[in-house]
Amino acid sequence: MHRMRVEQLESPLSVQGKEVRHLHVLRLKPGDTLAVFDGQGLEAEARIVELAEFSATLELGEAREVAREHPQAVTLAVALLKGDKLSDVVRQATELGAARIQLLQTRYADVPDIGDNKLSRLRRVAEEAAKQSRRAVVPEVLAPVPLARLPEVSCGFVAHPGSGERLLDHLDWSAEVWLASGPEGGFSEAEIELLRSRGYRAITLGPRILRAETAPVALLGAIAATGV
Amino acid sequence: MHRMRVEQLESPLSVQGKEVRHLHVLRLKPGDTLAVFDGQGLEAEARIVELAEFSATLELGEAREVAREHPQAVTLAVALLKGDKLSDVVRQATELGAARIQLLQTRYADVPDIGDNKLSRLRRVAEEAAKQSRRAVVPEVLAPVPLARLPEVSCGFVAHPGSGERLLDHLDWSAEVWLASGPEGGFSEAEIELLRSRGYRAITLGPRILRAETAPVALLGAIAATGV
């Protein structure tokens, strides 16, 4: 169904200008239906009642919350990073729909642990980013655990240089999705083996070297670009 | 062909430990070939000469530069953003393989123009990021032009809330790829229409609102996750 943004959801709804042109571009006719949304989190089904060259009238169904969450929870398990990099990752991961961010202690992690203050700050970053991206769900930010404490999963991925497997060939939303992302120095080979044994599939992010704060955004971006 | 990372490219190459286990996991046999790479930008074809439980010998072909560039140049046309946001976009776009970054003046852009100093700084950011990501190509960063000056393209994309079309359904590498990304306030409807008329297809990045510096990274991440 076509979707069109409108100023507000009221019924009947009169539209003019750009929106009417948009209806003509879509070759819609009186009686056709489309989805309208207000960009504030609400949408409704709309039926075209009248359609003239420069104006139209739509009859709207009940307004409902737009679904902004993935079909299954996506958890980003990310190694501890230096400075503000973790804030950047938490902010962008929240925008891109992560349901949970599990901080990880790994062999080559930039820092061994983080204090309560920093953890609280990351939680505030997630809350703020959820608001900005109009999500109703604020992702949990979970205190760091050693990599070996990650549970076994049935749909997990870890970006690994040299893998030829592709994320989207294996993403079928049959289970919760887990993404593991390493520190600047990468995961060790032993850590990759551990992740594999826990159900994480090694996948490619292309033949370039990505910084630790870019890789998780690329993974979540690839998922978002499928439209979920 | 399977790919394996090794310490260095010399022939004959003796490998032990993890790498031998990896060969067994891949169920390779003497006589089979695979690609080996050193993580420093070189790779070679390798034939397994001997394969025992804990050691193996490989015969390597000529070492060659790893291809780190997309099959066609990818240009990111991005609206001017405030503060350090453009640096972040240029840095991450470079890591993710953009060949060119065209700065854009748009109706709702955060700033009307940038000075020569800032442009030079963005070019240094691209150079540094190219080095870090081991690319041989440093993306051009082109001085801002009005959106209307963008050329007509045959394979262009613009993320647009409400579109149900997906980037990867239309990315066939038959031509150079252009990605247009708006300012914090988004493109105006007229700008979207202009982009459409120039060959840009409106595509989805999911039902959440992304910040202006996150959207281009998500688009380029989606491309990188296809392995190119």
Tab-separated table of C-alpha atoms in Angstrom:
chain	number	residue	atom	x	y	z
A	1	MET	CA	0.000	0.000	0.000
A	2	HIS	CA	1.215	3.521	-0.782
A	3	ARG	CA	2.085	5.721	2.181
A	4	MET	CA	1.783	9.473	2.378
A	5	ARG	CA	2.742	11.851	5.104
A	6	VAL	CA	0.104	14.374	6.146
A	7	GLU	CA	0.022	17.165	8.690
A	8	GLN	CA	-2.436	15.527	11.038
A	9	LEU	CA	-4.789	12.589	11.198
A	10	GLU	CA	-8.366	13.889	11.168
A	11	SER	CA	-11.334	12.535	9.274
A	12	PRO	CA	-12.480	13.752	6.826
A	13	LEU	CA	-9.075	15.108	5.825
A	14	SER	CA	-8.717	17.820	3.165
A	15	VAL	CA	-5.385	17.898	1.404
A	16	GLN	CA	-3.944	20.417	-1.062
A	17	GLY	CA	-0.769	21.195	-2.969
A	18	LYS	CA	2.102	18.683	-2.906
A	19	GLU	CA	0.005	15.936	-1.363
A	20	VAL	CA	-2.614	16.113	-4.090
A	21	ARG	CA	0.086	16.046	-6.736
A	22	HIS	CA	1.496	13.016	-4.980
A	23	LEU	CA	-1.887	11.254	-5.255
A	24	HIS	CA	-1.950	12.017	-8.995
A	25	VAL	CA	1.633	10.795	-9.427
A	26	LEU	CA	0.632	7.528	-7.761
A	27	ARG	CA	-2.295	7.362	-10.253
A	28	LEU	CA	-4.778	6.879	-7.446
A	29	LYS	CA	-8.519	7.360	-8.043
A	30	PRO	CA	-11.527	8.039	-5.809
A	31	GLY	CA	-12.293	4.863	-3.875
A	32	ASP	CA	-8.621	3.805	-3.695
A	33	THR	CA	-6.997	3.421	-0.299
A	34	LEU	CA	-3.567	4.322	0.995
A	35	ALA	CA	-1.830	4.672	4.352
A	36	VAL	CA	-1.306	8.140	5.768
A	37	PHE	CA	0.987	8.950	8.661
A	38	ASP	CA	1.762	12.077	10.640
A	39	GLY	CA	5.472	11.440	11.243
A	40	GLN	CA	4.762	11.545	14.984
A	41	GLY	CA	4.182	7.833	15.372
A	42	LEU	CA	0.574	7.554	14.221
A	43	GLU	CA	-0.820	6.215	10.977
A	44	ALA	CA	-4.230	5.373	9.537
A	45	GLU	CA	-5.777	3.836	6.471
A	46	ALA	CA	-7.297	6.468	4.177
A	47	ARG	CA	-9.874	6.166	1.403
A	48	ILE	CA	-9.999	8.820	-1.312
A	49	VAL	CA	-13.496	10.309	-1.336
A	50	GLU	CA	-12.924	13.202	-3.742
A	51	LEU	CA	-9.973	13.935	-5.974
A	52	ALA	CA	-9.740	17.124	-8.030
A	53	GLU	CA	-6.711	18.681	-9.728
A	54	PHE	CA	-5.638	20.736	-6.726
A	55	SER	CA	-7.550	19.309	-3.768
A	56	ALA	CA	-8.700	16.018	-2.349
A	57	THR	CA	-10.713	14.667	0.538
A	58	LEU	CA	-9.800	11.499	2.387
A	59	GLU	CA	-11.780	9.458	4.862
A	60	LEU	CA	-9.539	8.024	7.561
A	61	GLY	CA	-9.841	4.813	9.544
A	62	GLU	CA	-8.763	4.549	13.143
A	63	ALA	CA	-5.333	6.041	13.927
A	64	ARG	CA	-2.833	3.516	15.280
A	65	GLU	CA	0.746	3.543	16.526
A	66	VAL	CA	3.313	2.877	13.823
A	67	ALA	CA	5.289	-0.288	14.519
A	68	ARG	CA	8.891	0.851	14.913
A	69	GLU	CA	10.373	-2.360	16.310
A	70	HIS	CA	12.006	-5.227	14.465
A	71	PRO	CA	9.994	-8.461	14.081
A	72	GLN	CA	12.243	-10.007	16.757
A	73	ALA	CA	14.420	-8.315	19.352
A	74	VAL	CA	17.893	-7.482	18.008
A	75	THR	CA	20.636	-7.481	20.629
A	76	LEU	CA	23.944	-5.784	19.927
A	77	ALA	CA	26.743	-7.307	21.996
A	78	VAL	CA	29.558	-4.783	21.701
A	79	ALA	CA	33.030	-4.726	23.199
A	80	LEU	CA	34.020	-1.895	25.543
A	81	LEU	CA	35.471	1.030	23.573
A	82	LYS	CA	37.456	4.073	24.611
A	83	GLY	CA	36.200	7.609	25.160
A	84	ASP	CA	32.911	8.615	23.580
A	85	LYS	CA	32.859	5.796	21.074
A	86	LEU	CA	30.445	3.685	23.113
A	87	SER	CA	28.038	6.620	23.345
A	88	ASP	CA	28.136	6.956	19.567
A	89	VAL	CA	27.446	3.239	19.124
A	90	VAL	CA	24.597	3.236	21.669
A	91	ARG	CA	23.041	6.308	20.034
A	92	GLN	CA	23.210	4.973	16.490
A	93	ALA	CA	22.218	1.424	17.483
A	94	THR	CA	19.152	2.851	19.208
A	95	GLU	CA	18.181	4.854	16.121
A	96	LEU	CA	18.582	1.716	14.035
A	97	GLY	CA	16.280	-0.333	16.251
A	98	ALA	CA	18.457	-2.410	18.603
A	99	ALA	CA	16.306	-3.723	21.467
A	100	ARG	CA	19.205	-4.426	23.806
A	101	ILE	CA	22.869	-3.485	24.036
A	102	GLN	CA	25.047	-5.941	25.936
A	103	LEU	CA	28.488	-4.556	26.773
A	104	LEU	CA	31.321	-7.067	26.475
A	105	GLN	CA	34.703	-7.618	28.062
A	106	THR	CA	36.987	-9.116	25.439
A	107	ARG	CA	40.653	-9.963	25.159
A	108	TYR	CA	41.672	-6.901	23.143
A	109	ALA	CA	39.042	-4.498	24.497
A	110	ASP	CA	40.274	-0.907	24.847
A	111	VAL	CA	39.223	-0.734	28.485
A	112	PRO	CA	38.716	-3.567	30.995
A	113	ASP	CA	35.499	-2.302	32.585
A	114	ILE	CA	33.323	0.788	32.961
A	115	GLY	CA	32.068	2.486	36.077
A	116	ASP	CA	28.465	2.968	37.170
A	117	ASN	CA	28.503	6.611	36.112
A	118	LYS	CA	29.468	5.795	32.565
A	119	LEU	CA	26.871	3.022	32.410
A	120	SER	CA	24.208	5.450	33.610
A	121	ARG	CA	25.318	7.902	30.966
A	122	LEU	CA	24.997	5.268	28.237
A	123	ARG	CA	21.472	4.515	29.460
A	124	ARG	CA	20.586	8.197	29.205
A	125	VAL	CA	22.016	8.257	25.666
A	126	ALA	CA	19.763	5.313	24.733
A	127	GLU	CA	16.739	7.012	26.256
A	128	GLU	CA	17.404	10.251	24.419
A	129	ALA	CA	18.044	8.492	21.099
A	130	ALA	CA	14.864	6.409	21.460
A	131	LYS	CA	12.902	9.622	21.858
A	132	GLN	CA	14.589	11.277	18.871
A	133	SER	CA	13.974	8.283	16.643
A	134	ARG	CA	10.341	8.108	17.920
A	135	ARG	CA	10.647	4.623	19.311
A	136	ALA	CA	8.364	3.597	22.118
A	137	VAL	CA	11.009	1.117	23.292
A	138	VAL	CA	14.187	2.290	25.028
A	139	PRO	CA	16.912	-0.334	24.512
A	140	GLU	CA	18.358	-1.830	27.670
A	141	VAL	CA	22.070	-1.172	28.124
A	142	LEU	CA	23.430	-4.118	30.119
A	143	ALA	CA	26.562	-3.951	32.293
A	144	PRO	CA	29.652	-5.596	30.775
A	145	VAL	CA	30.051	-9.368	30.956
A	146	PRO	CA	32.982	-11.479	29.745
A	147	LEU	CA	32.450	-12.705	26.188
A	148	ALA	CA	32.293	-16.295	27.485
A	149	ARG	CA	29.106	-15.414	29.367
A	150	LEU	CA	27.162	-14.770	26.154
A	151	PRO	CA	24.339	-17.301	25.836
A	152	GLU	CA	24.030	-19.763	22.992
A	153	VAL	CA	21.817	-18.270	20.281
A	154	SER	CA	20.063	-19.654	17.240
A	155	CYS	CA	20.462	-16.545	15.063
A	156	GLY	CA	23.729	-14.743	15.769
A	157	PHE	CA	26.200	-12.912	13.558
A	158	VAL	CA	29.720	-11.615	13.937
A	159	ALA	CA	31.457	-9.556	11.266
A	160	HIS	CA	34.746	-11.251	10.471
A	161	PRO	CA	37.279	-10.186	7.832
A	162	GLY	CA	37.635	-12.913	5.275
A	163	SER	CA	34.193	-14.434	5.671
A	164	GLY	CA	32.253	-14.663	2.430
A	165	GLU	CA	28.889	-15.265	4.101
A	166	ARG	CA	26.286	-12.523	3.958
A	167	LEU	CA	24.053	-11.374	6.782
A	168	LEU	CA	20.906	-11.093	4.681
A	169	ASP	CA	21.219	-14.621	3.327
A	170	HIS	CA	20.708	-15.907	6.871
A	171	LEU	CA	18.350	-13.397	8.471
A	172	ASP	CA	14.897	-14.963	8.540
A	173	TRP	CA	13.456	-13.573	11.809
A	174	SER	CA	12.688	-17.060	13.062
A	175	ALA	CA	14.351	-16.171	16.365
A	176	GLU	CA	15.859	-13.262	18.273
A	177	VAL	CA	18.863	-11.783	16.481
A	178	TRP	CA	22.238	-11.317	18.179
A	179	LEU	CA	25.044	-9.253	16.670
A	180	ALA	CA	28.533	-9.424	18.175
A	181	SER	CA	30.945	-6.586	17.485
A	182	GLY	CA	34.554	-6.456	18.631
A	183	PRO	CA	36.943	-3.826	19.974
A	184	GLU	CA	39.419	-1.803	17.873
A	185	GLY	CA	41.871	-4.709	18.023
A	186	GLY	CA	39.207	-7.172	16.903
A	187	PHE	CA	38.153	-10.443	18.453
A	188	SER	CA	40.935	-13.015	18.931
A	189	GLU	CA	40.721	-16.206	16.889
A	190	ALA	CA	39.776	-18.055	20.087
A	191	GLU	CA	36.946	-15.579	20.687
A	192	ILE	CA	35.681	-16.043	17.122
A	193	GLU	CA	35.721	-19.810	17.678
A	194	LEU	CA	33.817	-19.351	20.942
A	195	LEU	CA	31.246	-17.172	19.205
A	196	ARG	CA	30.851	-19.729	16.426
A	197	SER	CA	30.323	-22.470	19.012
A	198	ARG	CA	27.578	-20.320	20.582
A	199	GLY	CA	25.712	-20.006	17.297
A	200	TYR	CA	27.230	-16.845	15.796
A	201	ARG	CA	27.817	-17.023	12.070
A	202	ALA	CA	30.865	-15.141	10.724
A	203	ILE	CA	29.731	-12.727	8.007
A	204	THR	CA	31.295	-10.122	5.739
A	205	LEU	CA	31.114	-6.339	5.851
A	206	GLY	CA	33.141	-6.000	2.673
A	207	PRO	CA	36.894	-6.027	2.043
A	208	ARG	CA	37.780	-2.860	3.954
A	209	ILE	CA	38.839	-2.438	7.576
A	210	LEU	CA	36.101	-0.817	9.657
A	211	ARG	CA	36.626	0.927	12.944
A	212	ALA	CA	35.021	-0.689	15.977
A	213	GLU	CA	32.335	2.003	16.140
A	214	THR	CA	31.423	1.751	12.453
A	215	ALA	CA	30.968	-2.013	12.121
A	216	PRO	CA	27.902	-2.324	14.397
A	217	VAL	CA	26.210	0.621	12.641
A	218	ALA	CA	26.843	-1.039	9.280
A	219	LEU	CA	25.328	-4.323	10.509
A	220	LEU	CA	22.247	-2.628	11.934
A	221	GLY	CA	22.013	-0.434	8.818
A	222	ALA	CA	21.949	-3.529	6.630
A	223	ILE	CA	19.007	-4.825	8.650
A	224	ALA	CA	17.190	-1.471	8.604
A	225	ALA	CA	17.603	-1.227	4.820
A	226	THR	CA	15.420	-4.317	4.469
A	227	GLY	CA	12.596	-2.094	5.693
A	228	VAL	CA	11.987	-3.699	9.096
B	1	MET	CA	36.631	-19.857	-2.861
B	2	HIS	CA	37.399	-20.097	0.879
B	3	ARG	CA	39.571	-17.366	2.340
B	4	MET	CA	42.003	-17.712	5.205
B	5	ARG	CA	44.119	-15.135	6.936
B	6	VAL	CA	47.811	-16.027	7.392
B	7	GLU	CA	50.748	-14.235	8.976
B	8	GLN	CA	52.618	-13.592	5.755
B	9	LEU	CA	52.579	-14.561	2.107
B	10	GLU	CA	55.604	-16.753	1.390
B	11	SER	CA	55.758	-19.904	-0.691
B	12	PRO	CA	55.933	-22.654	0.403
B	13	LEU	CA	53.973	-21.625	3.486
B	14	SER	CA	53.890	-23.802	6.622
B	15	VAL	CA	50.881	-23.323	8.822
B	16	GLN	CA	50.075	-24.692	12.261
B	17	GLY	CA	47.483	-24.462	15.020
B	18	LYS	CA	44.261	-22.576	14.342
B	19	GLU	CA	44.878	-22.320	10.632
B	20	VAL	CA	45.251	-26.069	10.212
B	21	ARG	CA	42.099	-26.640	12.230
B	22	HIS	CA	40.379	-24.140	9.946
B	23	LEU	CA	41.448	-26.181	6.879
B	24	HIS	CA	39.981	-29.317	8.469
B	25	VAL	CA	36.761	-27.491	9.371
B	26	LEU	CA	36.457	-26.446	5.735
B	27	ARG	CA	36.945	-30.146	4.799
B	28	LEU	CA	39.736	-29.244	2.409
B	29	LYS	CA	42.118	-31.919	1.095
B	30	PRO	CA	45.605	-31.887	-0.448
B	31	GLY	CA	45.298	-30.461	-3.952
B	32	ASP	CA	42.423	-28.133	-3.030
B	33	THR	CA	42.916	-24.402	-3.435
B	34	LEU	CA	41.858	-21.456	-1.331
B	35	ALA	CA	42.666	-17.751	-1.084
B	36	VAL	CA	45.005	-16.596	1.651
B	37	PHE	CA	45.485	-12.978	2.686
B	38	ASP	CA	47.730	-11.191	5.126
B	39	GLY	CA	45.304	-8.518	6.323
B	40	GLN	CA	47.742	-5.885	5.037
B	41	GLY	CA	46.247	-5.612	1.575
B	42	LEU	CA	47.825	-8.608	-0.154
B	43	GLU	CA	46.299	-11.926	-1.084
B	44	ALA	CA	47.296	-14.980	-3.091
B	45	GLU	CA	45.832	-18.231	-4.301
B	46	ALA	CA	47.123	-21.189	-2.310
B	47	ARG	CA	47.168	-24.923	-3.086
B	48	ILE	CA	47.353	-27.418	-0.232
B	49	VAL	CA	50.447	-29.584	-0.743
B	50	GLU	CA	50.455	-31.464	2.558
B	51	LEU	CA	47.807	-31.634	5.236
B	52	ALA	CA	48.392	-33.439	8.525
B	53	GLU	CA	46.431	-33.223	11.779
B	54	PHE	CA	48.431	-30.321	13.212
B	55	SER	CA	50.387	-28.872	10.279
B	56	ALA	CA	50.012	-28.108	6.616
B	57	THR	CA	52.067	-26.822	3.718
B	58	LEU	CA	50.641	-24.517	1.072
B	59	GLU	CA	52.067	-23.475	-2.264
B	60	LEU	CA	51.200	-19.857	-3.037
B	61	GLY	CA	50.598	-18.146	-6.358
B	62	GLU	CA	51.629	-14.586	-7.005
B	63	ALA	CA	50.652	-12.111	-4.280
B	64	ARG	CA	48.315	-9.371	-5.462
B	65	GLU	CA	46.627	-6.317	-3.956
B	66	VAL	CA	43.233	-7.042	-2.451
B	67	ALA	CA	40.442	-5.265	-4.258
B	68	ARG	CA	38.899	-2.955	-1.670
B	69	GLU	CA	36.739	-0.871	-4.014
B	70	HIS	CA	33.123	-1.384	-4.989
B	71	PRO	CA	32.415	-2.799	-8.481
B	72	GLN	CA	31.324	0.724	-9.508
B	73	ALA	CA	32.096	4.066	-7.900
B	74	VAL	CA	29.638	4.937	-5.120
B	75	THR	CA	29.072	8.659	-4.615
B	76	LEU	CA	27.532	9.936	-1.410
B	77	ALA	CA	25.783	13.273	-1.970
B	78	VAL	CA	25.239	14.598	1.524
B	79	ALA	CA	23.689	17.833	2.775
B	80	LEU	CA	25.799	20.241	4.819
B	81	LEU	CA	25.570	19.422	8.520
B	82	LYS	CA	26.514	21.336	11.649
B	83	GLY	CA	29.625	20.990	13.770
B	84	ASP	CA	31.638	17.791	13.500
B	85	LYS	CA	28.842	15.770	11.959
B	86	LEU	CA	30.212	16.092	8.432
B	87	SER	CA	33.608	14.832	9.595
B	88	ASP	CA	31.924	11.798	11.117
B	89	VAL	CA	30.022	11.120	7.893
B	90	VAL	CA	33.119	11.550	5.710
B	91	ARG	CA	35.132	9.265	7.991
B	92	GLN	CA	32.556	6.485	8.098
B	93	ALA	CA	31.641	6.798	4.411
B	94	THR	CA	35.320	6.415	3.556
B	95	GLU	CA	35.643	3.290	5.700
B	96	LEU	CA	32.560	1.883	3.997
B	97	GLY	CA	33.973	2.416	0.513
B	98	ALA	CA	32.467	5.629	-0.891
B	99	ALA	CA	34.501	6.769	-3.897
B	100	ARG	CA	33.304	10.369	-3.812
B	101	ILE	CA	31.529	12.639	-1.363
B	102	GLN	CA	29.578	15.490	-2.916
B	103	LEU	CA	28.507	18.111	-0.402
B	104	LEU	CA	25.044	19.554	-0.995
B	105	GLN	CA	23.263	22.818	-0.338
B	106	THR	CA	19.622	22.011	0.379
B	107	ARG	CA	16.564	23.909	1.535
B	108	TYR	CA	16.692	22.783	5.163
B	109	ALA	CA	20.477	22.327	5.437
B	110	ASP	CA	21.888	23.252	8.854
B	111	VAL	CA	24.435	25.639	7.330
B	112	PRO	CA	24.348	27.455	3.972
B	113	ASP	CA	27.964	26.860	2.969
B	114	ILE	CA	31.355	25.840	4.327
B	115	GLY	CA	34.676	27.628	4.132
B	116	ASP	CA	37.863	26.453	2.447
B	117	ASN	CA	39.419	25.528	5.779
B	118	LYS	CA	36.612	23.209	6.689
B	119	LEU	CA	36.661	21.650	3.227
B	120	SER	CA	40.404	21.039	3.545
B	121	ARG	CA	39.799	19.459	6.912
B	122	LEU	CA	37.187	17.115	5.489
B	123	ARG	CA	39.679	16.101	2.793
B	124	ARG	CA	42.253	15.292	5.451
B	125	VAL	CA	39.647	13.232	7.298
B	126	ALA	CA	38.994	11.239	4.096
B	127	GLU	CA	42.712	10.695	3.574
B	128	GLU	CA	43.256	9.507	7.120
B	129	ALA	CA	40.213	7.202	7.030
B	130	ALA	CA	41.308	5.714	3.694
B	131	LYS	CA	44.641	4.845	5.241
B	132	GLN	CA	43.035	3.336	8.359
B	133	SER	CA	40.670	1.215	6.308
B	134	ARG	CA	43.555	0.135	4.028
B	135	ARG	CA	42.024	1.569	0.883
B	136	ALA	CA	44.294	2.576	-1.959
B	137	VAL	CA	41.684	5.115	-3.091
B	138	VAL	CA	41.095	8.337	-1.155
B	139	PRO	CA	37.534	9.540	-1.808
B	140	GLU	CA	37.224	12.990	-3.327
B	141	VAL	CA	35.355	15.480	-1.165
B	142	LEU	CA	33.717	17.949	-3.541
B	143	ALA	CA	32.793	21.519	-2.586
B	144	PRO	CA	29.073	22.087	-1.978
B	145	VAL	CA	26.706	22.557	-4.923
B	146	PRO	CA	22.977	23.287	-4.843
B	147	LEU	CA	20.907	20.105	-4.982
B	148	ALA	CA	19.561	21.145	-8.399
B	149	ARG	CA	23.079	20.838	-9.805
B	150	LEU	CA	23.206	17.078	-9.208
B	151	PRO	CA	23.468	15.252	-12.527
B	152	GLU	CA	20.896	12.798	-13.796
B	153	VAL	CA	21.910	9.272	-12.788
B	154	SER	CA	20.815	5.816	-13.790
B	155	CYS	CA	21.301	4.198	-10.367
B	156	GLY	CA	20.529	6.611	-7.534
B	157	PHE	CA	18.861	6.178	-4.154
B	158	VAL	CA	17.472	8.500	-1.526
B	159	ALA	CA	16.222	7.260	1.841
B	160	HIS	CA	12.691	8.534	2.295
B	161	PRO	CA	10.361	7.807	5.209
B	162	GLY	CA	7.314	5.983	3.967
B	163	SER	CA	8.911	4.362	0.950
B	164	GLY	CA	8.504	0.604	0.875
B	165	GLU	CA	11.195	0.050	-1.783
B	166	ARG	CA	14.418	-1.622	-0.738
B	167	LEU	CA	17.922	-0.628	-1.776
B	168	LEU	CA	19.150	-4.155	-2.380
B	169	ASP	CA	16.252	-5.011	-4.691
B	170	HIS	CA	17.565	-2.389	-7.117
B	171	LEU	CA	21.343	-2.475	-6.701
B	172	ASP	CA	22.743	-4.377	-9.683
B	173	TRP	CA	26.069	-2.558	-10.255
B	174	SER	CA	25.191	-1.907	-13.889
B	175	ALA	CA	26.186	1.738	-13.392
B	176	GLU	CA	27.788	4.108	-10.901
B	177	VAL	CA	25.771	4.334	-7.691
B	178	TRP	CA	24.620	7.654	-6.214
B	179	LEU	CA	23.232	7.985	-2.703
B	180	ALA	CA	21.553	11.218	-1.627
B	181	SER	CA	21.256	11.985	2.071
B	182	GLY	CA	19.487	15.002	3.534
B	183	PRO	CA	20.068	17.409	6.422
B	184	GLU	CA	18.587	17.063	9.908
B	185	GLY	CA	15.379	18.697	8.660
B	186	GLY	CA	15.163	16.277	5.735
B	187	PHE	CA	14.727	17.009	2.061
B	188	SER	CA	11.635	19.045	1.150
B	189	GLU	CA	8.950	17.317	-0.899
B	190	ALA	CA	10.054	19.427	-3.887
B	191	GLU	CA	13.639	18.241	-3.413
B	192	ILE	CA	12.496	14.621	-3.268
B	193	GLU	CA	10.575	15.171	-6.504
B	194	LEU	CA	13.663	16.730	-8.097
B	195	LEU	CA	15.798	13.781	-6.989
B	196	ARG	CA	13.234	11.349	-8.384
B	197	SER	CA	13.262	13.207	-11.688
B	198	ARG	CA	17.063	12.873	-11.760
B	199	GLY	CA	16.899	9.108	-11.379
B	200	TYR	CA	16.999	8.687	-7.574
B	201	ARG	CA	14.714	5.972	-6.260
B	202	ALA	CA	13.132	6.589	-2.837
B	203	ILE	CA	13.961	3.676	-0.546
B	204	THR	CA	13.346	2.670	3.050
B	205	LEU	CA	15.701	2.578	6.027
B	206	GLY	CA	13.018	1.134	8.260
B	207	PRO	CA	10.227	2.789	10.250
B	208	ARG	CA	12.388	4.778	12.662
B	209	ILE	CA	13.647	8.348	12.387
B	210	LEU	CA	17.408	8.439	11.742
B	211	ARG	CA	19.650	11.400	12.377
B	212	ALA	CA	21.236	12.978	9.320
B	213	GLU	CA	24.642	11.509	10.170
B	214	THR	CA	23.314	7.991	10.703
B	215	ALA	CA	21.294	7.530	7.495
B	216	PRO	CA	24.253	7.626	5.045
B	217	VAL	CA	26.210	5.162	7.202
B	218	ALA	CA	23.222	2.814	7.231
B	219	LEU	CA	22.929	3.015	3.415
B	220	LEU	CA	26.627	2.370	2.860
B	221	GLY	CA	26.546	-0.351	5.531
B	222	ALA	CA	23.757	-2.117	3.673
B	223	ILE	CA	25.927	-2.122	0.546
B	224	ALA	CA	29.034	-3.285	2.441
B	225	ALA	CA	27.086	-6.143	4.042
B	226	THR	CA	26.583	-7.626	0.568
B	227	GLY	CA	30.328	-8.292	0.656
B	228	VAL	CA	31.440	-5.819	-2.029
